[in-house]
XYZ file of N, CA and C in Angstrom:
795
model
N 108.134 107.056 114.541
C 106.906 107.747 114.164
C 107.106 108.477 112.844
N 106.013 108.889 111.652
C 105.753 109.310 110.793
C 104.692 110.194 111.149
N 105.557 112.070 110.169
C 104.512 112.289 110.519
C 104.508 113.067 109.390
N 102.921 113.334 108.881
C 102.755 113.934 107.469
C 101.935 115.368 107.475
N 102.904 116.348 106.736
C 102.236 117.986 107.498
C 101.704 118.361 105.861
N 100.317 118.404 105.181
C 100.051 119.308 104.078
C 99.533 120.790 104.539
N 100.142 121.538 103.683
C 100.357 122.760 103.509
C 100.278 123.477 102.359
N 99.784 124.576 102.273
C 100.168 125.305 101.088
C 101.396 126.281 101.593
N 102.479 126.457 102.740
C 103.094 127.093 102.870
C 104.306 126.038 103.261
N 105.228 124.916 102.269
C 106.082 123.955 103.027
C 107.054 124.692 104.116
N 107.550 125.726 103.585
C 108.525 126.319 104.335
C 108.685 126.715 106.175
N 107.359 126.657 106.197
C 106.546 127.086 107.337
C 107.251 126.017 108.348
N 107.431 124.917 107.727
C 107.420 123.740 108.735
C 109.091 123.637 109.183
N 110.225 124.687 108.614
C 111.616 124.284 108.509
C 112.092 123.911 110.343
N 111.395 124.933 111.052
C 111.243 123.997 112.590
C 111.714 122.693 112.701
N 110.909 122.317 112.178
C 111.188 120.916 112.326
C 112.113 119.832 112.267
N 112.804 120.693 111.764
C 114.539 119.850 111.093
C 115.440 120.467 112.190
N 115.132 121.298 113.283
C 116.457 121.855 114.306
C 116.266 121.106 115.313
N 117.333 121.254 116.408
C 117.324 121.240 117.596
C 116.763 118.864 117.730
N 116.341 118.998 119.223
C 115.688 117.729 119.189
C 115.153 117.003 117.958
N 114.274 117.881 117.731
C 113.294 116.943 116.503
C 114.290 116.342 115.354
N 115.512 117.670 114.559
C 116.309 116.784 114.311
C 117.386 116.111 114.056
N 117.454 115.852 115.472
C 118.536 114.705 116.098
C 117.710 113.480 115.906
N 116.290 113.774 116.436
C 115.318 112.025 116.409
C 115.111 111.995 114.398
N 115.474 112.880 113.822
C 115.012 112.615 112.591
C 117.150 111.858 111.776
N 117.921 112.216 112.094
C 118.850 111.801 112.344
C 118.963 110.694 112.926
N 118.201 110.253 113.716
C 118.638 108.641 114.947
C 117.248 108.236 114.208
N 116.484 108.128 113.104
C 115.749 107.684 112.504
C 114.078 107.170 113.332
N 114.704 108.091 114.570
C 113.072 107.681 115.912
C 112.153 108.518 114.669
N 112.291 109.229 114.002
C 111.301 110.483 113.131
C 111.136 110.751 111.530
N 110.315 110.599 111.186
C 110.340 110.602 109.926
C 109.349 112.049 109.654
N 109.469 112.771 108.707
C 108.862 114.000 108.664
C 108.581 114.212 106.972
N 107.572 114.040 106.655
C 107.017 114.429 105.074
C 106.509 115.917 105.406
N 106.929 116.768 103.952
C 105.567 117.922 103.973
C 105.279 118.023 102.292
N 104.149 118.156 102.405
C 103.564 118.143 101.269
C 102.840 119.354 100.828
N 103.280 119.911 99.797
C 103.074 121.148 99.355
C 101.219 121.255 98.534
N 100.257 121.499 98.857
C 98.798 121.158 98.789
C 98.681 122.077 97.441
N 99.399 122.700 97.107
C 99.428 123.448 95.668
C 99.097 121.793 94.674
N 100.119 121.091 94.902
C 100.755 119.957 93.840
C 99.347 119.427 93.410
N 97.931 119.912 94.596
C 96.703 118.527 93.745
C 95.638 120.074 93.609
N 95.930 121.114 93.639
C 95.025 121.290 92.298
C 95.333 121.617 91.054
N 94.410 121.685 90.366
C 94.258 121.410 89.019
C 94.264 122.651 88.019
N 93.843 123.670 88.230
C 93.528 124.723 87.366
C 94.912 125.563 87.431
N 95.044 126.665 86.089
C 96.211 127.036 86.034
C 96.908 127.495 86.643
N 95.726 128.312 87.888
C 96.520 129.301 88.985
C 96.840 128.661 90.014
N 96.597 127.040 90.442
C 96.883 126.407 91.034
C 96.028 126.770 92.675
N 94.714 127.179 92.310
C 93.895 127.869 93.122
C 93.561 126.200 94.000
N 93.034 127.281 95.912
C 92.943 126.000 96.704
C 91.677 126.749 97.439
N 91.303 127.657 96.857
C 89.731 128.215 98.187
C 89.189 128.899 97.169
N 87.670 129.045 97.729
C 86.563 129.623 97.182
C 86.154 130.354 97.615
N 85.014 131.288 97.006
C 83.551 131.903 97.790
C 82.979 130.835 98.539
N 82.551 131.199 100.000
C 82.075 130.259 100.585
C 80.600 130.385 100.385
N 79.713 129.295 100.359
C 78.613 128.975 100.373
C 77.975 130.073 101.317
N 76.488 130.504 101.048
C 75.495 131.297 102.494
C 76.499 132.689 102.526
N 77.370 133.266 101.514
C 77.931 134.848 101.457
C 78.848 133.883 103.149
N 79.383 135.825 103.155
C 79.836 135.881 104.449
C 81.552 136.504 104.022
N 82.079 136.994 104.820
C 83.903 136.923 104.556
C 84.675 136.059 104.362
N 85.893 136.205 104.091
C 86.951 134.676 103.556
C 86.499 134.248 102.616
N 87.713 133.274 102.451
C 87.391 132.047 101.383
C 87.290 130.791 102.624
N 87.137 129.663 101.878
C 87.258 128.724 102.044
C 88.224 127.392 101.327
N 88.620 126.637 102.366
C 89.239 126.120 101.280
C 88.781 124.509 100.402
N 89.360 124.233 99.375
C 88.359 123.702 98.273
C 88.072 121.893 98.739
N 87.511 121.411 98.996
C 87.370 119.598 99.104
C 87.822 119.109 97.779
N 88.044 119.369 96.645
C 88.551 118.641 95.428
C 89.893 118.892 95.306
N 90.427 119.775 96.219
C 92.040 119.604 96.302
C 92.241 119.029 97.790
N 91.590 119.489 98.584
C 92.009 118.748 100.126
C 91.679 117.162 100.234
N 90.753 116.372 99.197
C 90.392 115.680 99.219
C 91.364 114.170 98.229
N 91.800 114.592 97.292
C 93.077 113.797 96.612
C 94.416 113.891 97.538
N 94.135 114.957 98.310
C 95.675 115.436 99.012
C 96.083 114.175 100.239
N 94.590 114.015 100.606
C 94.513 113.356 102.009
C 94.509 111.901 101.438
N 93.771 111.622 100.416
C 93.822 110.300 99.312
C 95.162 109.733 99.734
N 95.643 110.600 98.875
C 97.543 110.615 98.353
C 98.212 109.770 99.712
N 98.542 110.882 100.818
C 98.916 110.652 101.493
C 98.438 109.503 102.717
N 97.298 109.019 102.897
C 97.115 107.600 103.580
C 97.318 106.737 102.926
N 97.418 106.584 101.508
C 98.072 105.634 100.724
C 99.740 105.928 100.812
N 100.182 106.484 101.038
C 101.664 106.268 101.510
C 102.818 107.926 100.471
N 102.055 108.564 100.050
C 102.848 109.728 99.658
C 103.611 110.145 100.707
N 104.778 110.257 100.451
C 105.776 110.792 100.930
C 106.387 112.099 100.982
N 105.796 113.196 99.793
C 106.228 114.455 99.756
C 107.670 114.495 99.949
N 108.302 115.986 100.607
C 109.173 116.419 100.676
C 109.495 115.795 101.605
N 110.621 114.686 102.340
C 111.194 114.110 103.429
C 112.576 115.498 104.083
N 111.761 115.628 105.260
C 112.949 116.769 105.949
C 114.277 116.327 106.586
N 115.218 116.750 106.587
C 116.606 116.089 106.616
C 116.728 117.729 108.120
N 117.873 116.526 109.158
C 118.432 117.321 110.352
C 118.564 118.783 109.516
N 118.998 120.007 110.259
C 119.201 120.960 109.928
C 120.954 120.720 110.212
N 121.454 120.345 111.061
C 122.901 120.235 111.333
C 122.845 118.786 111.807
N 124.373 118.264 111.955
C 124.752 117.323 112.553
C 124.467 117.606 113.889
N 124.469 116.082 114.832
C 124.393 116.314 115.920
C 125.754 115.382 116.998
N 126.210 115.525 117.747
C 127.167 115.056 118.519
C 126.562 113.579 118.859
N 127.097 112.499 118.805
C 126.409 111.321 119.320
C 127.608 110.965 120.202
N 126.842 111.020 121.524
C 127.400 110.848 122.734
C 126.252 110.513 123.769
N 126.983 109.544 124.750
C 125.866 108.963 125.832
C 124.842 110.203 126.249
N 123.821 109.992 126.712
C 122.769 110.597 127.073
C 122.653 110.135 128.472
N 121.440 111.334 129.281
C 120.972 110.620 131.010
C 120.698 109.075 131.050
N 119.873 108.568 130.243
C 119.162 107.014 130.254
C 120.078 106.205 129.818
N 121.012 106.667 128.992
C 122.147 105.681 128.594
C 122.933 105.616 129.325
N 123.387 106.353 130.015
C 124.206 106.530 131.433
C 123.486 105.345 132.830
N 122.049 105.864 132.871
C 121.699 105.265 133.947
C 121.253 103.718 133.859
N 121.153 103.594 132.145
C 120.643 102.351 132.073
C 119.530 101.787 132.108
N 118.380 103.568 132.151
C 116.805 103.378 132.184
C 116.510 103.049 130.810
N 115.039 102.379 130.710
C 114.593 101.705 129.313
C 112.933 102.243 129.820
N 112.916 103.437 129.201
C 111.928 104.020 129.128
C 111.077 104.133 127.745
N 110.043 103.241 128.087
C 109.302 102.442 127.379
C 108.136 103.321 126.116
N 108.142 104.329 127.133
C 106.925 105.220 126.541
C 105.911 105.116 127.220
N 104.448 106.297 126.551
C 103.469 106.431 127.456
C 102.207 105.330 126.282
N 101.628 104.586 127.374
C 100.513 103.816 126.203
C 99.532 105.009 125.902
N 98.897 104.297 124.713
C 97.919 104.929 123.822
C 97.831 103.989 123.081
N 96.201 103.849 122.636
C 95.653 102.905 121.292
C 95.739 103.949 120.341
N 95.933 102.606 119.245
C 96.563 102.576 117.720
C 95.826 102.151 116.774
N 95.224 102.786 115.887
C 94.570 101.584 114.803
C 94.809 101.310 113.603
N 94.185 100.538 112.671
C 94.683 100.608 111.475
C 94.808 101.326 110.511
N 94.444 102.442 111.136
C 94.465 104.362 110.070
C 95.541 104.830 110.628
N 95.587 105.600 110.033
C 96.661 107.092 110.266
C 95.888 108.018 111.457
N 96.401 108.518 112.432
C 95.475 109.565 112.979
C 95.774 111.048 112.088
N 94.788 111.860 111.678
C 94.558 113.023 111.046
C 94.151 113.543 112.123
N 94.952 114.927 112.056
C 94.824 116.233 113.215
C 94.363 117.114 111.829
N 93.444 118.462 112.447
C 93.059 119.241 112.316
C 93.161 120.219 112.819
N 94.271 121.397 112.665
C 94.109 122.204 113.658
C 92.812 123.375 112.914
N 92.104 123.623 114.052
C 91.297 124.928 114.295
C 90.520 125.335 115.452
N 90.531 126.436 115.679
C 89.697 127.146 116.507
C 88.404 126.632 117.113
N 87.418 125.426 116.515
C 86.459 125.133 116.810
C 86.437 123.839 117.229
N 87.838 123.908 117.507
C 88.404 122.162 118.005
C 88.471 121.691 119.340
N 88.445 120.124 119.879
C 88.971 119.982 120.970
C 90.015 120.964 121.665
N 90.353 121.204 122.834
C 91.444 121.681 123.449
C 92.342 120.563 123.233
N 94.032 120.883 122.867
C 94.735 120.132 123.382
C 95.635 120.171 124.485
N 95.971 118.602 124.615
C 96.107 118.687 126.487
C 97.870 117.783 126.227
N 98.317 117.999 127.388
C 99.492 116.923 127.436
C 98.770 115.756 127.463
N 97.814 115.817 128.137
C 97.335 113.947 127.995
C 97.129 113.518 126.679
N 96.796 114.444 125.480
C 96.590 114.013 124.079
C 98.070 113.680 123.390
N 98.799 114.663 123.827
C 100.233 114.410 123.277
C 100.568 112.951 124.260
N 101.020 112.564 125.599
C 101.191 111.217 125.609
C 100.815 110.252 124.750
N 99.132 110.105 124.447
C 98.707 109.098 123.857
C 99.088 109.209 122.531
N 99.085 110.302 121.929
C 99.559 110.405 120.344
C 100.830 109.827 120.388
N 102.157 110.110 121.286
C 103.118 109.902 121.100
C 103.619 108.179 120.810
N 102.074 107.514 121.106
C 102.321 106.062 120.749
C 102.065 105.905 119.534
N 102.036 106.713 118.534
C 101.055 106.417 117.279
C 102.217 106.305 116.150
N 102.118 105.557 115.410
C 103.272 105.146 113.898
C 102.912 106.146 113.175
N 101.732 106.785 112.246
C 101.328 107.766 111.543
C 100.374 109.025 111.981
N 100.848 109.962 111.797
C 99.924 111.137 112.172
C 100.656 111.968 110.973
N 99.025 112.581 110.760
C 99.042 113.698 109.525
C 98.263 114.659 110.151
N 99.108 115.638 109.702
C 98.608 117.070 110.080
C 97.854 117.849 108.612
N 96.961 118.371 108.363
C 96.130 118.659 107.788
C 96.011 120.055 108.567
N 96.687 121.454 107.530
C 96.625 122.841 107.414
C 96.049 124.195 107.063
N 94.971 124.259 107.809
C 93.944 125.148 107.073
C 94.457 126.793 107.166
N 93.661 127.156 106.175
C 93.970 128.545 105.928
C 92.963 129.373 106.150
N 92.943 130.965 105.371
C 91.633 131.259 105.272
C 90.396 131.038 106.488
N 89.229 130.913 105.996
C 87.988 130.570 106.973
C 88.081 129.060 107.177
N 88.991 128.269 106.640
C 88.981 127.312 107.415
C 89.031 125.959 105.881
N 88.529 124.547 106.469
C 88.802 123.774 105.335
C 87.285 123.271 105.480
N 86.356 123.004 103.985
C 85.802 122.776 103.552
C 85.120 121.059 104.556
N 84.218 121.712 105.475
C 83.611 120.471 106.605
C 83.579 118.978 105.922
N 83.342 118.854 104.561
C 83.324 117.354 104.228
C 84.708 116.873 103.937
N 85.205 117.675 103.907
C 86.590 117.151 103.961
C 87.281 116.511 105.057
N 86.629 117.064 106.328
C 86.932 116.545 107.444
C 85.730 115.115 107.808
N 84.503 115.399 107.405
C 83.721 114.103 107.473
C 83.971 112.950 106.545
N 85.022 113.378 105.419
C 85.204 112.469 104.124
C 86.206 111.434 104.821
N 86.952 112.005 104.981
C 88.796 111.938 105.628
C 88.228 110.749 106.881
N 87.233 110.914 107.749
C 86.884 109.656 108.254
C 86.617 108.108 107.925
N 86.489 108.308 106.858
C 86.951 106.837 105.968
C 88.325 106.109 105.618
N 89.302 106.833 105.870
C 91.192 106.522 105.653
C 92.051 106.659 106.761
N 90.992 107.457 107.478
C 91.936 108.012 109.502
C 91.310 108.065 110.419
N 91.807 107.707 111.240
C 90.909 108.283 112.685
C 90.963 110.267 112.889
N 90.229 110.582 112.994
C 90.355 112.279 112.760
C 90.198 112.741 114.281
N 90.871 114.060 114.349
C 90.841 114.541 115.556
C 90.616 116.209 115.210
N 89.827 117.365 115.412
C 89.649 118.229 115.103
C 90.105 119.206 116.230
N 91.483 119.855 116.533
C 92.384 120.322 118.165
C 92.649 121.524 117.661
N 91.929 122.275 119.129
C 92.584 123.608 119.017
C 93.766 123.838 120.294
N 94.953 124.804 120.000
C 95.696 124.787 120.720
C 95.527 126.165 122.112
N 94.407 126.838 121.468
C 93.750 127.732 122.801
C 92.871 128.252 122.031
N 92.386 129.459 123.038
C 91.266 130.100 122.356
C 91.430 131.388 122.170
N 92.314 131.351 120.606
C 92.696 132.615 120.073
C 92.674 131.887 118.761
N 92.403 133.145 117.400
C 92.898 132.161 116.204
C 94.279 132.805 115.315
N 94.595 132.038 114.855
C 95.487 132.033 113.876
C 95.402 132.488 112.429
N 96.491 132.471 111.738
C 96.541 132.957 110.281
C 96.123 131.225 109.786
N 96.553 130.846 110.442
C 96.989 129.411 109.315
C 96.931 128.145 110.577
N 97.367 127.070 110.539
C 96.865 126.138 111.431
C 98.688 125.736 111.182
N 99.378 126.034 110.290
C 100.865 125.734 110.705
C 101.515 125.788 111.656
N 101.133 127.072 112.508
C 102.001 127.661 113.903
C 101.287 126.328 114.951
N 100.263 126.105 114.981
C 99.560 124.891 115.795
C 100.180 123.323 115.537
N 100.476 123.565 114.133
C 101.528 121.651 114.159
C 101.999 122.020 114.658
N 103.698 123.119 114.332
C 104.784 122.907 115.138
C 104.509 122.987 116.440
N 103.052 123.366 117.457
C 102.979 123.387 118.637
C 102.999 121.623 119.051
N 102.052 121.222 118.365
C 101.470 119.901 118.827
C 102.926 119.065 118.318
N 103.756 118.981 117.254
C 104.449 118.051 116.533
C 105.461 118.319 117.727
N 106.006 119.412 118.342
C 106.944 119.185 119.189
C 106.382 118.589 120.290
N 105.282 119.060 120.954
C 104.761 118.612 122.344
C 104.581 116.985 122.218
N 104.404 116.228 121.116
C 103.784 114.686 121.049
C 105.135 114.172 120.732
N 105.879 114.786 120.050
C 107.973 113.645 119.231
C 108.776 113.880 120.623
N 107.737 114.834 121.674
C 109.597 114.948 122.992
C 109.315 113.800 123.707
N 107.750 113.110 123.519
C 107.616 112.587 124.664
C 108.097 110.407 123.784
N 108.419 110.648 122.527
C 108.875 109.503 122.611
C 109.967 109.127 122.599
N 110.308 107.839 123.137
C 111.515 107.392 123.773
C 112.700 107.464 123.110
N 113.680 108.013 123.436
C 115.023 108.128 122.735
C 115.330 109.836 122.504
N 113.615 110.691 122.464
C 114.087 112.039 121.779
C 114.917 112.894 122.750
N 114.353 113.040 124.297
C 115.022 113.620 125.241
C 115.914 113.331 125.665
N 116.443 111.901 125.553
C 117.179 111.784 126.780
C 117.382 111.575 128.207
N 116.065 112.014 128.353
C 116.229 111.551 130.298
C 114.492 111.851 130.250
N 114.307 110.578 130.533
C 112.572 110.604 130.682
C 112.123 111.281 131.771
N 113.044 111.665 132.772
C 112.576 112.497 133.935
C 112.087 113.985 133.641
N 112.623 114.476 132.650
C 112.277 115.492 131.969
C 110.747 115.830 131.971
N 110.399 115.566 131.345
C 108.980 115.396 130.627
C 108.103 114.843 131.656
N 108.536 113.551 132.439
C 107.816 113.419 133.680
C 107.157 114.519 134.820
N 108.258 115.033 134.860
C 108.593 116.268 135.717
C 107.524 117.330 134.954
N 107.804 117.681 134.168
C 107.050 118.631 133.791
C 105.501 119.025 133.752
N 105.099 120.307 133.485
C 104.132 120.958 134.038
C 102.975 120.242 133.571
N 101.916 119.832 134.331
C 100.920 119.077 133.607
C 100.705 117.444 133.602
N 101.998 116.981 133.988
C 102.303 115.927 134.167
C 101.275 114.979 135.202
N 101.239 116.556 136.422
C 100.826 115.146 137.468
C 99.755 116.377 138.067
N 99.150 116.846 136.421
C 97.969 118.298 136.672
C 98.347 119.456 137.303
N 99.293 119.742 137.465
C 99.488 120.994 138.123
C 101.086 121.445 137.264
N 100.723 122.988 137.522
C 102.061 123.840 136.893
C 103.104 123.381 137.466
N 104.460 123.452 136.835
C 105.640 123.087 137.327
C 106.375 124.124 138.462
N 107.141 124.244 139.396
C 107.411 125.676 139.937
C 108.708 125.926 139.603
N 109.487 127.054 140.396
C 110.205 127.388 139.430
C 111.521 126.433 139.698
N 112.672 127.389 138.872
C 113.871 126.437 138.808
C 114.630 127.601 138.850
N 116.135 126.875 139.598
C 117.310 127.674 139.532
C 118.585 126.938 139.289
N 119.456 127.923 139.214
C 120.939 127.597 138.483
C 121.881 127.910 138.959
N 123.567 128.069 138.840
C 124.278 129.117 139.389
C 124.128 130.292 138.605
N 124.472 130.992 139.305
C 125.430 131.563 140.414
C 123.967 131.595 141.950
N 124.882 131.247 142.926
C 124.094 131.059 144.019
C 123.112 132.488 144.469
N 123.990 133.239 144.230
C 123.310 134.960 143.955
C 123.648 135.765 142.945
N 122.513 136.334 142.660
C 122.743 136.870 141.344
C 121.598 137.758 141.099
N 122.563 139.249 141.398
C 122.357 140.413 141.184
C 121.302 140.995 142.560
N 121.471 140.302 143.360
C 120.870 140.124 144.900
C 120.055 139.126 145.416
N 119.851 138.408 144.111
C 118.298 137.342 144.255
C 119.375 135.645 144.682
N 118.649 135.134 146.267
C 119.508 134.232 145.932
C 118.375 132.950 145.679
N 119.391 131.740 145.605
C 118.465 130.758 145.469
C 117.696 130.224 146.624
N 116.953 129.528 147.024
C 116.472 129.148 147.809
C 117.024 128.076 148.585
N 117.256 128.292 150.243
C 117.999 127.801 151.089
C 117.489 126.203 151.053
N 116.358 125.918 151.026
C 116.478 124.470 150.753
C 117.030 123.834 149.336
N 117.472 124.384 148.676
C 117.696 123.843 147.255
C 119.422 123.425 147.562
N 119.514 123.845 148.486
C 121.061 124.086 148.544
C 121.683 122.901 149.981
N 120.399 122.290 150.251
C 120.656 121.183 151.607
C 120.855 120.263 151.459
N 121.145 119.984 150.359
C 120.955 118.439 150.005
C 119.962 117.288 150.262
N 119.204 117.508 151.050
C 117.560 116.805 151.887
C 116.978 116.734 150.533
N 117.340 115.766 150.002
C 116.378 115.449 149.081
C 115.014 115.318 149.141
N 114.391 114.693 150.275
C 112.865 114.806 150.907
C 112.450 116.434 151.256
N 113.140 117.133 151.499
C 112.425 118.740 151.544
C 112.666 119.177 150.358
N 113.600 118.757 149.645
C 113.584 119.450 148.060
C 112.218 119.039 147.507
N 111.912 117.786 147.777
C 110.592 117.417 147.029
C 109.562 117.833 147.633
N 108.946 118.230 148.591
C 108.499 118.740 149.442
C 108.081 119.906 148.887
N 109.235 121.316 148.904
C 109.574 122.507 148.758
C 109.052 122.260 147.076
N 109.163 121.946 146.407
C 108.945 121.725 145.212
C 107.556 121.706 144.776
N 106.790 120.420 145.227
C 105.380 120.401 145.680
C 104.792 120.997 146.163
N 104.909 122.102 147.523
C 104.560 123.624 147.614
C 104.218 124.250 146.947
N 105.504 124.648 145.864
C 105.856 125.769 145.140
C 104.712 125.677 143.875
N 104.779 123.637 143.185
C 103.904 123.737 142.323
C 102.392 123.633 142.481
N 101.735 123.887 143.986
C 100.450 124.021 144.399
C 100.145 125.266 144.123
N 101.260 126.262 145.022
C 101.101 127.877 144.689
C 100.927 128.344 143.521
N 101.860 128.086 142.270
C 101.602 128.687 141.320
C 100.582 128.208 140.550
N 100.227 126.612 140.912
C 98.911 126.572 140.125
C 97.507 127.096 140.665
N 97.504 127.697 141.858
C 96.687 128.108 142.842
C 96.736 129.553 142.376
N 97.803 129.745 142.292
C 97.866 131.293 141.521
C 97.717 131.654 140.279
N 97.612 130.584 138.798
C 97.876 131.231 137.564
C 96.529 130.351 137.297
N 96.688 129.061 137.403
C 95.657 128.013 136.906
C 94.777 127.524 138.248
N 93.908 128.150 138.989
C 93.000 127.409 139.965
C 92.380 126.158 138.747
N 91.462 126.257 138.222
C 90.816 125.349 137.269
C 91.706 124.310 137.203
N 92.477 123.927 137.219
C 93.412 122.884 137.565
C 93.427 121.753 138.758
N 93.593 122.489 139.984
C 93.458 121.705 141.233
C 91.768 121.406 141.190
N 90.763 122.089 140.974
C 89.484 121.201 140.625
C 89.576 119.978 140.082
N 90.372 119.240 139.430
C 90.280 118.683 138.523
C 91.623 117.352 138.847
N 92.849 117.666 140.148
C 93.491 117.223 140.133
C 93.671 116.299 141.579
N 93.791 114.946 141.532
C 93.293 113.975 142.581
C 94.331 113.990 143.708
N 95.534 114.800 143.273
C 96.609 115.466 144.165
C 96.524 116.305 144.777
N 95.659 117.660 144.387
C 95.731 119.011 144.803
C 95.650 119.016 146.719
């Protein structure tokens, strides 16, 4: 996967080069451009927002720089290419061990790039969006600032990408940067090779609509709290069981709106 982040803040994105993301940018599963949105305008101060149209607060930001930017890059600009932050140990993994060939999650693909948008007035995003993204060769992230990015820019940009306009809850932000690195990690864990053990991510919260419950570790007690006597029976059928409980309760307890919605509950 390729994925292309413009910004007027590159630095913002250095995330992206640690940990998982890059090891897969290292094992070449990841390719990561950022493109500094200063580079396409034009005037001396290298200005990217305006007075917005109809008064009001903020700026806005400009369509004659967001608009060459997005040009640029579906034609194949490459920007700044991010390199691992450290080496990583290459040694067998869970699936290489077990010999699973975990394929990935489907999702349609087309002959565009998909363009994300993060803002506030966006779709929700869901793990089900990250599965299907995680099938996709190109995704560009597109970074608004300010009051936001200039609407034809996002109706223009429908001519070179499939566009998606995602908010990551309903609170807002300074900038729509903190929202890639949400979405860019949640959509690169789930393709094949990044984790390591596809059970992971299977497992996890959301997966199968409901919160995950909890988890424990050693020490068997610790600091009076112990673990839970079935975890410790080996009954693999009551572990799963006990498990499935646990993740009814807490979604019964934090997220009801959930089990409405879930063909398990």
């Amino acid at each position: 996967m390729r994925l292309d982040v413009i910004t007027i803040f590159p630095e913002y994105l250095e995330p992206l080069r640690h940990a998982l993301l890059g090891k897969a940018i290292e094992k070449g599963i990841l390719t990561v451009g950022v493109h500094n949105l200063r580079d396409w305008a034009t005037d001396v101060h290298k200005s990217v927002d305006d007075t917005p149209y109809g008064g009001g607060p903020g700026m806005v930001m400009k369509p004659t720089v967001w608009g060459p930017a997005l040009d640029d890059v579906a034609a194949g600009a490459t920007g700044t290419e991010l390199e691992s932050a450290a080496p990583h140990v290459d040694k067998p993994r869970h699936d290489d061990l077990t010999g699973r060939n975990f394929a990935g999650y489907a999702g349609e693909t087309g002959d565009k790039p998909l363009l994300i948008v993060p803002t506030p007035a966006g779709r929700p995003f869901t793990q089900e969006m990250a599965r299907r993204w995680s099938n996709e060769e190109h995704i560009v992230f597109a970074c608004g600032r300010y009051e936001g990015i200039d609407q034809r820019v996002v109706d223009d940009a429908a001519n070179r990408y499939r566009v998606e306009e995602v908010s990551i809850g309903d609170y807002v932000l300074i900038g729509g940067e903190v929202a890639v690195l949400v979405m860019a990690e949640a959509i690169t864990r789930l393709i094949p090779g990044v984790l390591g053990n596809a059970s992971s991510h299977e497992e996890d919260s959301f997966s199968d609509g409901l919160l995950e419950g909890p988890s424990y570790t050693k020490p068997r007690v610790w600091r009076g709290l112990e673990v839970p006597e079935v975890l410790l029976s080996g009954n693999h059928k009551l572990v799963d069981e006990w498990r499935r409980e646990q993740s009814l309760a807490r979604t019964k307890e934090r997220r009801p709106d959930l089990l409405e919605d879930c063909p398990n509950g």
